[in-house]
Every structure is written in structure tokens, then in C-alpha cells.
Coordinates of C-alpha atoms in Angstrom, one line a residue:
M133 CA 9.3 -17.1 15.1
I134 CA 5.7 -18.1 15.4
R135 CA 4.5 -19.5 18.7
T136 CA 0.8 -20.3 18.0
F137 CA -2.1 -19.2 15.9
A138 CA -4.5 -19.5 18.9
A139 CA -5.3 -16.2 20.5
A140 CA -3.1 -16.0 23.5
A141 CA -1.2 -13.4 25.5
L142 CA 2.5 -13.4 24.9
V143 CA 5.2 -12.7 27.4
G144 CA 6.5 -9.2 26.7
T145 CA 10.1 -8.2 26.6
T146 CA 11.2 -6.3 29.6
A147 CA 11.9 -2.7 28.6
L148 CA 15.7 -2.1 28.6
T149 CA 17.2 0.7 30.5
G150 CA 18.9 3.6 28.8
A151 CA 16.6 4.4 25.9
A152 CA 18.3 5.3 22.7
T153 CA 18.5 8.8 21.6
A154 CA 16.4 9.8 18.5
Q155 CA 19.5 10.1 16.3
D156 CA 20.5 6.6 17.3
A157 CA 17.1 5.0 16.5
I158 CA 17.3 2.1 14.0
E159 CA 15.0 2.9 11.0
L160 CA 12.5 0.2 10.2
K161 CA 10.4 1.0 7.1
I162 CA 7.5 -1.4 6.7
S163 CA 6.0 -1.5 3.2
V164 CA 2.7 -3.4 2.6
P165 CA 0.1 -3.2 -0.2
S166 CA -2.9 -3.7 2.2
V167 CA -5.3 -0.9 3.1
P168 CA -5.2 0.8 6.5
S169 CA -8.5 -0.9 7.7
D170 CA -7.2 -4.4 7.0
I171 CA -6.4 -6.3 10.2
H172 CA -2.9 -7.3 9.2
T173 CA -2.1 -3.6 8.4
R174 CA -3.4 -2.6 11.8
A175 CA -1.3 -5.4 13.4
L176 CA 1.8 -3.5 12.3
G177 CA 0.7 -0.7 14.7
E178 CA 0.8 -3.4 17.4
F179 CA 4.3 -4.4 16.3
K180 CA 5.4 -0.7 16.5
S181 CA 3.9 -0.1 20.0
N182 CA 5.2 -3.4 21.4
L183 CA 8.7 -2.7 20.1
E184 CA 8.6 0.8 21.5
A185 CA 7.5 -0.5 24.9
A186 CA 10.3 -3.1 24.9
M187 CA 13.1 -0.8 23.8
P188 CA 12.0 2.9 24.1
G189 CA 13.6 5.0 21.4
A190 CA 15.7 2.3 20.0
F191 CA 13.7 1.9 16.8
D192 CA 12.0 4.3 14.4
V193 CA 9.2 2.2 12.9
Q194 CA 7.6 3.7 9.8
I195 CA 4.5 2.0 8.4
Y196 CA 3.7 2.6 4.7
D197 CA 0.4 0.9 3.7
S198 CA -1.6 0.8 0.4
G199 CA 1.6 0.4 -1.6
S200 CA 2.6 4.0 -0.9
L201 CA 6.3 3.2 -0.6
F202 CA 6.6 0.1 -2.9
G203 CA 3.9 -1.7 -4.8
Q204 CA 2.7 -5.3 -4.3
G205 CA 5.6 -7.6 -5.3
A206 CA 8.1 -4.7 -5.4
D207 CA 7.9 -4.5 -1.6
V208 CA 9.5 -8.0 -1.2
D209 CA 12.2 -7.1 -3.7
A210 CA 12.9 -3.9 -1.7
V211 CA 13.3 -5.9 1.6
E212 CA 15.6 -8.4 -0.2
R213 CA 17.8 -5.6 -1.5
G214 CA 17.7 -3.7 1.9
N215 CA 15.8 -0.7 0.6
A216 CA 13.0 -1.4 3.0
E217 CA 13.3 -3.3 6.3
L218 CA 10.1 -5.2 6.8
T219 CA 7.1 -6.5 4.8
Y220 CA 4.7 -9.4 4.6
L221 CA 5.8 -12.3 2.5
S222 CA 3.4 -15.1 1.3
F223 CA 4.4 -18.7 0.7
Q224 CA 3.1 -18.2 -2.9
L225 CA 6.0 -15.9 -3.5
I226 CA 8.4 -18.1 -1.6
A227 CA 7.4 -21.0 -3.8
D228 CA 8.1 -19.0 -7.0
R229 CA 11.7 -18.7 -5.8
M230 CA 12.0 -22.1 -4.2
P231 CA 9.6 -24.7 -5.9
Q232 CA 10.0 -27.2 -3.1
Y233 CA 7.9 -24.9 -0.9
G234 CA 5.1 -24.9 -3.4
L235 CA 3.6 -27.5 -1.1
F236 CA 2.6 -24.9 1.5
P237 CA 0.2 -22.8 -0.7
S238 CA -1.4 -25.9 -2.2
P239 CA -5.2 -25.9 -1.4
Y240 CA -6.6 -28.2 1.2
L241 CA -3.2 -29.1 2.7
F242 CA -3.9 -27.5 6.1
R243 CA -7.1 -28.3 8.0
S244 CA -7.2 -25.3 10.4
P245 CA -5.1 -22.4 11.6
E246 CA -4.0 -24.6 14.5
H247 CA -2.7 -27.1 12.1
Y248 CA -0.7 -24.4 10.2
A249 CA 0.8 -23.2 13.5
A250 CA 1.9 -26.7 14.5
V251 CA 3.7 -27.2 11.2
M252 CA 5.6 -23.9 11.5
D253 CA 6.6 -24.7 15.1
S254 CA 8.0 -28.0 14.0
E255 CA 11.4 -29.0 12.5
I256 CA 9.8 -28.4 9.1
G257 CA 9.3 -24.7 10.0
E258 CA 12.9 -24.4 11.2
E259 CA 14.2 -25.7 7.9
V260 CA 12.0 -23.3 6.0
R261 CA 13.2 -20.3 8.0
A262 CA 16.9 -21.2 7.5
T263 CA 16.4 -21.7 3.7
V264 CA 14.5 -18.4 3.2
S265 CA 17.3 -16.6 5.1
D266 CA 19.9 -18.1 2.9
E267 CA 18.1 -17.7 -0.4
M268 CA 16.0 -14.5 0.0
N269 CA 18.2 -12.5 2.5
M270 CA 15.4 -12.1 5.1
Q271 CA 14.2 -13.6 8.3
L272 CA 10.7 -15.0 8.9
L273 CA 9.7 -13.4 12.2
S274 CA 6.2 -14.7 12.6
Q275 CA 3.2 -16.0 10.7
C276 CA 0.0 -13.9 10.8
Y277 CA -3.2 -15.9 10.0
L278 CA -4.7 -14.3 6.9
G279 CA -7.8 -16.4 7.0
T280 CA -9.4 -19.2 5.1
R281 CA -10.0 -18.3 1.5
Q282 CA -13.5 -18.4 0.0
L283 CA -14.9 -17.6 -3.5
N284 CA -16.6 -14.2 -3.9
L285 CA -18.6 -13.8 -7.1
R286 CA -19.8 -10.7 -9.0
N287 CA -23.0 -12.5 -10.1
A288 CA -24.7 -15.3 -8.2
R289 CA -24.5 -18.7 -9.8
D290 CA -25.0 -22.4 -8.7
I291 CA -21.7 -23.8 -7.6
E292 CA -21.4 -27.4 -6.3
T293 CA -18.3 -28.8 -7.9
P294 CA -15.2 -27.5 -9.8
E295 CA -17.0 -28.1 -13.1
D296 CA -19.3 -25.2 -12.2
L297 CA -16.4 -22.8 -12.3
A298 CA -15.6 -23.5 -16.0
G299 CA -15.0 -20.2 -17.8
L300 CA -15.2 -18.1 -14.6
K301 CA -12.7 -15.3 -14.7
L302 CA -11.2 -15.6 -11.2
R303 CA -8.8 -12.9 -10.1
M304 CA -5.5 -14.1 -8.8
P305 CA -2.2 -12.3 -8.0
S306 CA 0.2 -12.5 -10.9
S307 CA 2.6 -15.2 -9.4
D308 CA 2.7 -18.6 -11.1
A309 CA 1.7 -20.4 -7.9
W310 CA -1.4 -18.3 -7.5
L311 CA -2.5 -18.7 -11.1
F312 CA -2.1 -22.5 -10.9
M313 CA -4.2 -22.6 -7.8
G314 CA -7.0 -20.8 -9.7
Q315 CA -6.7 -23.3 -12.5
S316 CA -6.9 -26.2 -10.0
L317 CA -10.2 -24.9 -8.7
G318 CA -11.6 -25.2 -12.2
A319 CA -11.7 -21.5 -13.0
N320 CA -10.0 -19.3 -15.6
P321 CA -7.4 -17.5 -13.5
T322 CA -6.9 -13.8 -14.4
P323 CA -4.0 -11.8 -12.9
L324 CA -4.9 -8.5 -11.5
P325 CA -3.2 -6.3 -8.7
F326 CA -5.1 -6.2 -5.5
G327 CA -5.7 -2.4 -5.8
E328 CA -7.6 -3.0 -9.1
V329 CA -9.9 -5.8 -7.9
Y330 CA -12.8 -3.6 -6.7
L331 CA -13.0 -1.8 -10.1
G332 CA -12.5 -5.1 -11.9
L333 CA -15.5 -6.6 -10.1
Q334 CA -17.6 -3.5 -10.6
T335 CA -17.0 -3.4 -14.4
G336 CA -16.9 -7.1 -15.1
T337 CA -13.3 -7.3 -16.0
I338 CA -13.3 -10.3 -13.6
D339 CA -16.2 -12.5 -12.5
A340 CA -14.9 -13.4 -9.0
Q341 CA -12.1 -13.0 -6.5
D342 CA -11.0 -15.2 -3.6
N343 CA -10.0 -14.0 -0.2
P344 CA -10.7 -14.6 3.5
L345 CA -13.9 -13.0 4.7
P346 CA -12.2 -10.2 6.7
T347 CA -10.3 -9.1 3.5
I348 CA -13.6 -9.1 1.6
E349 CA -15.1 -6.7 4.2
A350 CA -12.0 -4.5 4.5
A351 CA -11.7 -3.9 0.8
K352 CA -15.5 -3.5 0.5
F353 CA -15.8 -6.2 -2.2
Y354 CA -19.3 -7.0 -0.9
E355 CA -20.4 -3.7 -2.4
V356 CA -19.8 -5.1 -6.0
T357 CA -20.5 -8.8 -5.5
E358 CA -23.6 -11.0 -5.0
Q359 CA -22.4 -14.3 -3.6
I360 CA -19.8 -15.9 -1.4
T361 CA -19.3 -19.7 -1.8
M362 CA -17.6 -21.3 1.2
T363 CA -15.1 -23.5 -0.6
G364 CA -12.6 -23.1 2.3
H365 CA -9.9 -24.0 -0.1
L366 CA -6.8 -22.4 1.5
V367 CA -6.0 -21.9 5.2
D368 CA -3.6 -19.1 4.6
A369 CA -1.0 -17.0 6.4
I370 CA 1.5 -14.3 5.6
N371 CA 5.0 -14.1 7.0
L372 CA 6.2 -10.9 8.7
V373 CA 9.8 -10.7 7.4
I374 CA 12.8 -8.5 8.1
S375 CA 15.8 -7.9 5.9
N376 CA 19.0 -9.6 6.9
E377 CA 20.7 -6.3 6.1
V378 CA 19.3 -4.8 9.3
W379 CA 18.8 -8.1 11.2
N380 CA 22.4 -9.1 11.2
D381 CA 23.4 -5.7 12.6
L382 CA 21.1 -6.0 15.6
T383 CA 22.3 -7.1 19.0
E384 CA 20.8 -10.3 20.5
E385 CA 18.6 -8.2 22.8
Q386 CA 17.3 -6.1 19.8
Q387 CA 16.6 -9.3 17.8
A388 CA 14.7 -10.8 20.7
A389 CA 12.7 -7.6 21.1
V390 CA 11.8 -7.5 17.3
E391 CA 10.9 -11.2 17.4
E392 CA 8.6 -10.8 20.4
A393 CA 7.0 -7.7 18.9
G394 CA 6.3 -9.7 15.7
D395 CA 4.8 -12.5 17.7
A396 CA 2.6 -10.1 19.6
A397 CA 1.5 -8.4 16.4
C398 CA 0.5 -11.8 14.8
A399 CA -1.2 -13.0 18.0
W400 CA -3.3 -9.8 18.0
N401 CA -4.0 -10.3 14.3
N402 CA -5.0 -13.9 14.8
E403 CA -7.4 -13.2 17.5
Q404 CA -9.1 -10.5 15.5
R405 CA -9.3 -12.6 12.3
L406 CA -10.8 -15.7 14.0
S407 CA -13.4 -13.5 15.7
E408 CA -14.2 -11.7 12.5
E409 CA -14.6 -14.9 10.5
E410 CA -17.3 -16.0 13.0
R411 CA -19.1 -12.6 12.6
L412 CA -18.9 -11.9 8.9
V413 CA -21.2 -14.6 7.5
G414 CA -24.2 -12.8 9.1
F415 CA -22.9 -9.4 8.1
F416 CA -22.6 -10.3 4.4
E417 CA -26.1 -11.8 4.5
D418 CA -27.4 -8.6 5.9
E419 CA -25.7 -6.8 3.0
G420 CA -27.7 -8.9 0.6
L421 CA -25.1 -11.4 -0.4
T422 CA -26.0 -15.1 -0.9
I423 CA -23.8 -17.5 1.2
T424 CA -23.6 -21.0 -0.3
E425 CA -22.0 -24.2 0.6
P426 CA -20.5 -26.3 -2.3
D427 CA -19.5 -29.9 -2.3
V428 CA -16.2 -29.4 -0.5
D429 CA -15.2 -33.0 -0.8
A430 CA -15.6 -32.8 -4.6
F431 CA -13.4 -29.7 -4.6
R432 CA -10.8 -31.3 -2.3
T433 CA -10.6 -34.5 -4.4
H434 CA -10.3 -32.6 -7.7
V435 CA -7.8 -30.0 -6.5
Q436 CA -5.5 -32.4 -4.8
Q437 CA -5.5 -34.7 -7.9
V438 CA -4.6 -31.7 -10.1
Y439 CA -1.6 -30.9 -7.9
M440 CA -0.4 -34.5 -7.6
D441 CA -0.7 -35.0 -11.4
S442 CA 1.4 -31.9 -12.0
D443 CA 5.2 -31.5 -12.1
R444 CA 4.9 -29.3 -9.0
S445 CA 4.6 -32.2 -6.7
N446 CA 7.9 -33.6 -8.0
D447 CA 9.6 -30.7 -6.2
W448 CA 7.9 -31.2 -2.8
P449 CA 10.2 -32.6 -0.1
E450 CA 9.8 -36.3 0.3
G451 CA 7.6 -37.3 3.2
W452 CA 6.5 -33.8 4.1
V453 CA 2.8 -34.3 3.2
E454 CA 2.7 -37.3 5.6
R455 CA 4.5 -35.4 8.3
I456 CA 2.2 -32.4 7.9
N457 CA -0.8 -34.7 8.2
E458 CA 0.6 -36.2 11.4
L459 CA 0.8 -32.7 12.9
A460 CA -2.9 -32.0 12.4
P461 CA -4.6 -31.5 15.8
G462 CA -6.4 -34.7 16.8
S463 CA -4.2 -37.0 14.7
E464 CA -2.6 -39.9 16.4
D465 CA 1.1 -39.9 17.1

């Protein structure tokens, strides 16, 4: 369970006596599509080390990055079936299964990482966790801040409003929720696996991609692009999840250790990402990219209207938008 997106030290679980023997260790295979240098891939190393410190020898944590065990999308299916134990799960994929949660990946809903954390720590978050467990056979352990998504263009162009994105081939993951988001921004959404994005930008198969700044650096997209436009259209996170197949067999002490290791991993991730976002604007400018600021209010107004006019908003839980707004830091009770 998430505690906070703010960088903070977490109380560790006291190491239990009587470390398990190697043959008794519970196997935890973690399958993710991200590259080794990405922050949320490295956060899994924090998960592993924290869990080992809490319960020495009790778990055999195996980290498979870059889609080496299961490809993007297939990793979630594998955890649901019990063929892998952990992965990262986006709300975009949750929304594909449960349309009522299409609210969460809608652009411009959350104002900051702190706002996102407050929602997931509320009764709304508790309801989401219970439903995902029932419908997808997995537990949401913690939410790792992925960053605030910006547009990253192969060729520089003047972008002030959504109309300026007309005809732009914007790479999106292949899920319906992602593709609709690309459309709402005014672009021509083009599905492409993450591992093919660099080549797609290099060859012109796509004109742009959107990701948080740390992901742009980690995947080296700045090598094949000329511009970043700071739309700030999605404050995003990914859920660290564990299969119910293994979760339900754990003791209460083991579950607590896994939860705390997940929280510690995401706290480390969040601190790193917030720091990196502050640093990277200057880095990209030094690399020769142009950083531009569009009319964000124009984007927000257009995008929110597209969502509210669509059938998607019909599935959103009644009153949740208002409740989420009330949870924003600085809002009045």
C-alpha cells in the first residue's frame, strides 16, 4: 500500500530470526519491459535488498528487465495467471479491464504527485485495491511515481494548442485507453511497443512520443529527437503488483515484509524521479533539444472536454472527480 509520493524514509521491517534455508525460499520472479538504467527498474533492486534485509533467505527475488521473461503486456497476463509473481501495472491497463477506472489515466486529472498519493491513500484507493484483487487476481502493493508526461518530437515544430498536433503520428502503447489519450491531445495516435520507439523516431515511422523526462533520458530518445514540449498532460504512476497465487500463501509477517519492501522501493523511486525531473530540462538543452512551453490551459480545456463528451465518462464512478479535486493539496475541506 502506498504511503506517500514525497521522498521520505520508511520504517523498515525488523529482520525475523531463523532465516529460511535456500530450498525453502519463496520464488518471486519480477518481469518488466523497462531497460536496466530506468529508475523504476533500479527500484526493483531496492525492493530485493529491503526484502532480504527484513527476512534473510526467505525469498528468492529474480528480476527480469527489458522484456526478457515476458514482453510488455504479456507480463501482466503472466502475473494474473501465476506464471510470474510481480510486475508493474499501469492504470491504463486496469482501465481496459474495468472501464470505471478509466478516470485515473485521464489527462489533467491530477495536479501533482502529492495529489496522486493523497487519492491512493484515501477510501477511493482502498476500493480500487479491493476491486483489482477480485477482478485481476493481484494485489496493488505500492505506487511508484513515473513522472509527468511531456511531448517529445522528432522534428521541431511550433506547438501552442492541440490544433498544432493535427496529423502528428504520436506513439502510444497499444491499449485503447492510451490511444484515446493520444487522440484527445489532438494527435494521430500510433501504437508501437516501447522497445521499438527509438528506431521509430530515428526512421520517421513516428513523429513523436510522450513520456516523463527521466524515461526520455534512460531510453536515449533525446538522441533522435529535436524538441520537448512541456504539456504536463499526465501525472502518472505505475503500480507494483504481486500475484494472489503467491500472496495468499504468505504469512502475515511475510505479507508485511513484502508490502514494506514495495513501499521502500517506490519511495526510493519517487525521490530519484522528482530530483531527475528538476535536473533534466538543462540536460536536454545542453544536448541540443529545444524546450517549449505551450498554452497548457488550452490543452487542459480541450482534453477534458473530449473526455467528458465521450462515452468513457459515463463509466466513471459518480462523484469521484469532485472527491479527487477535494483531495488536492491546498484545497479547502
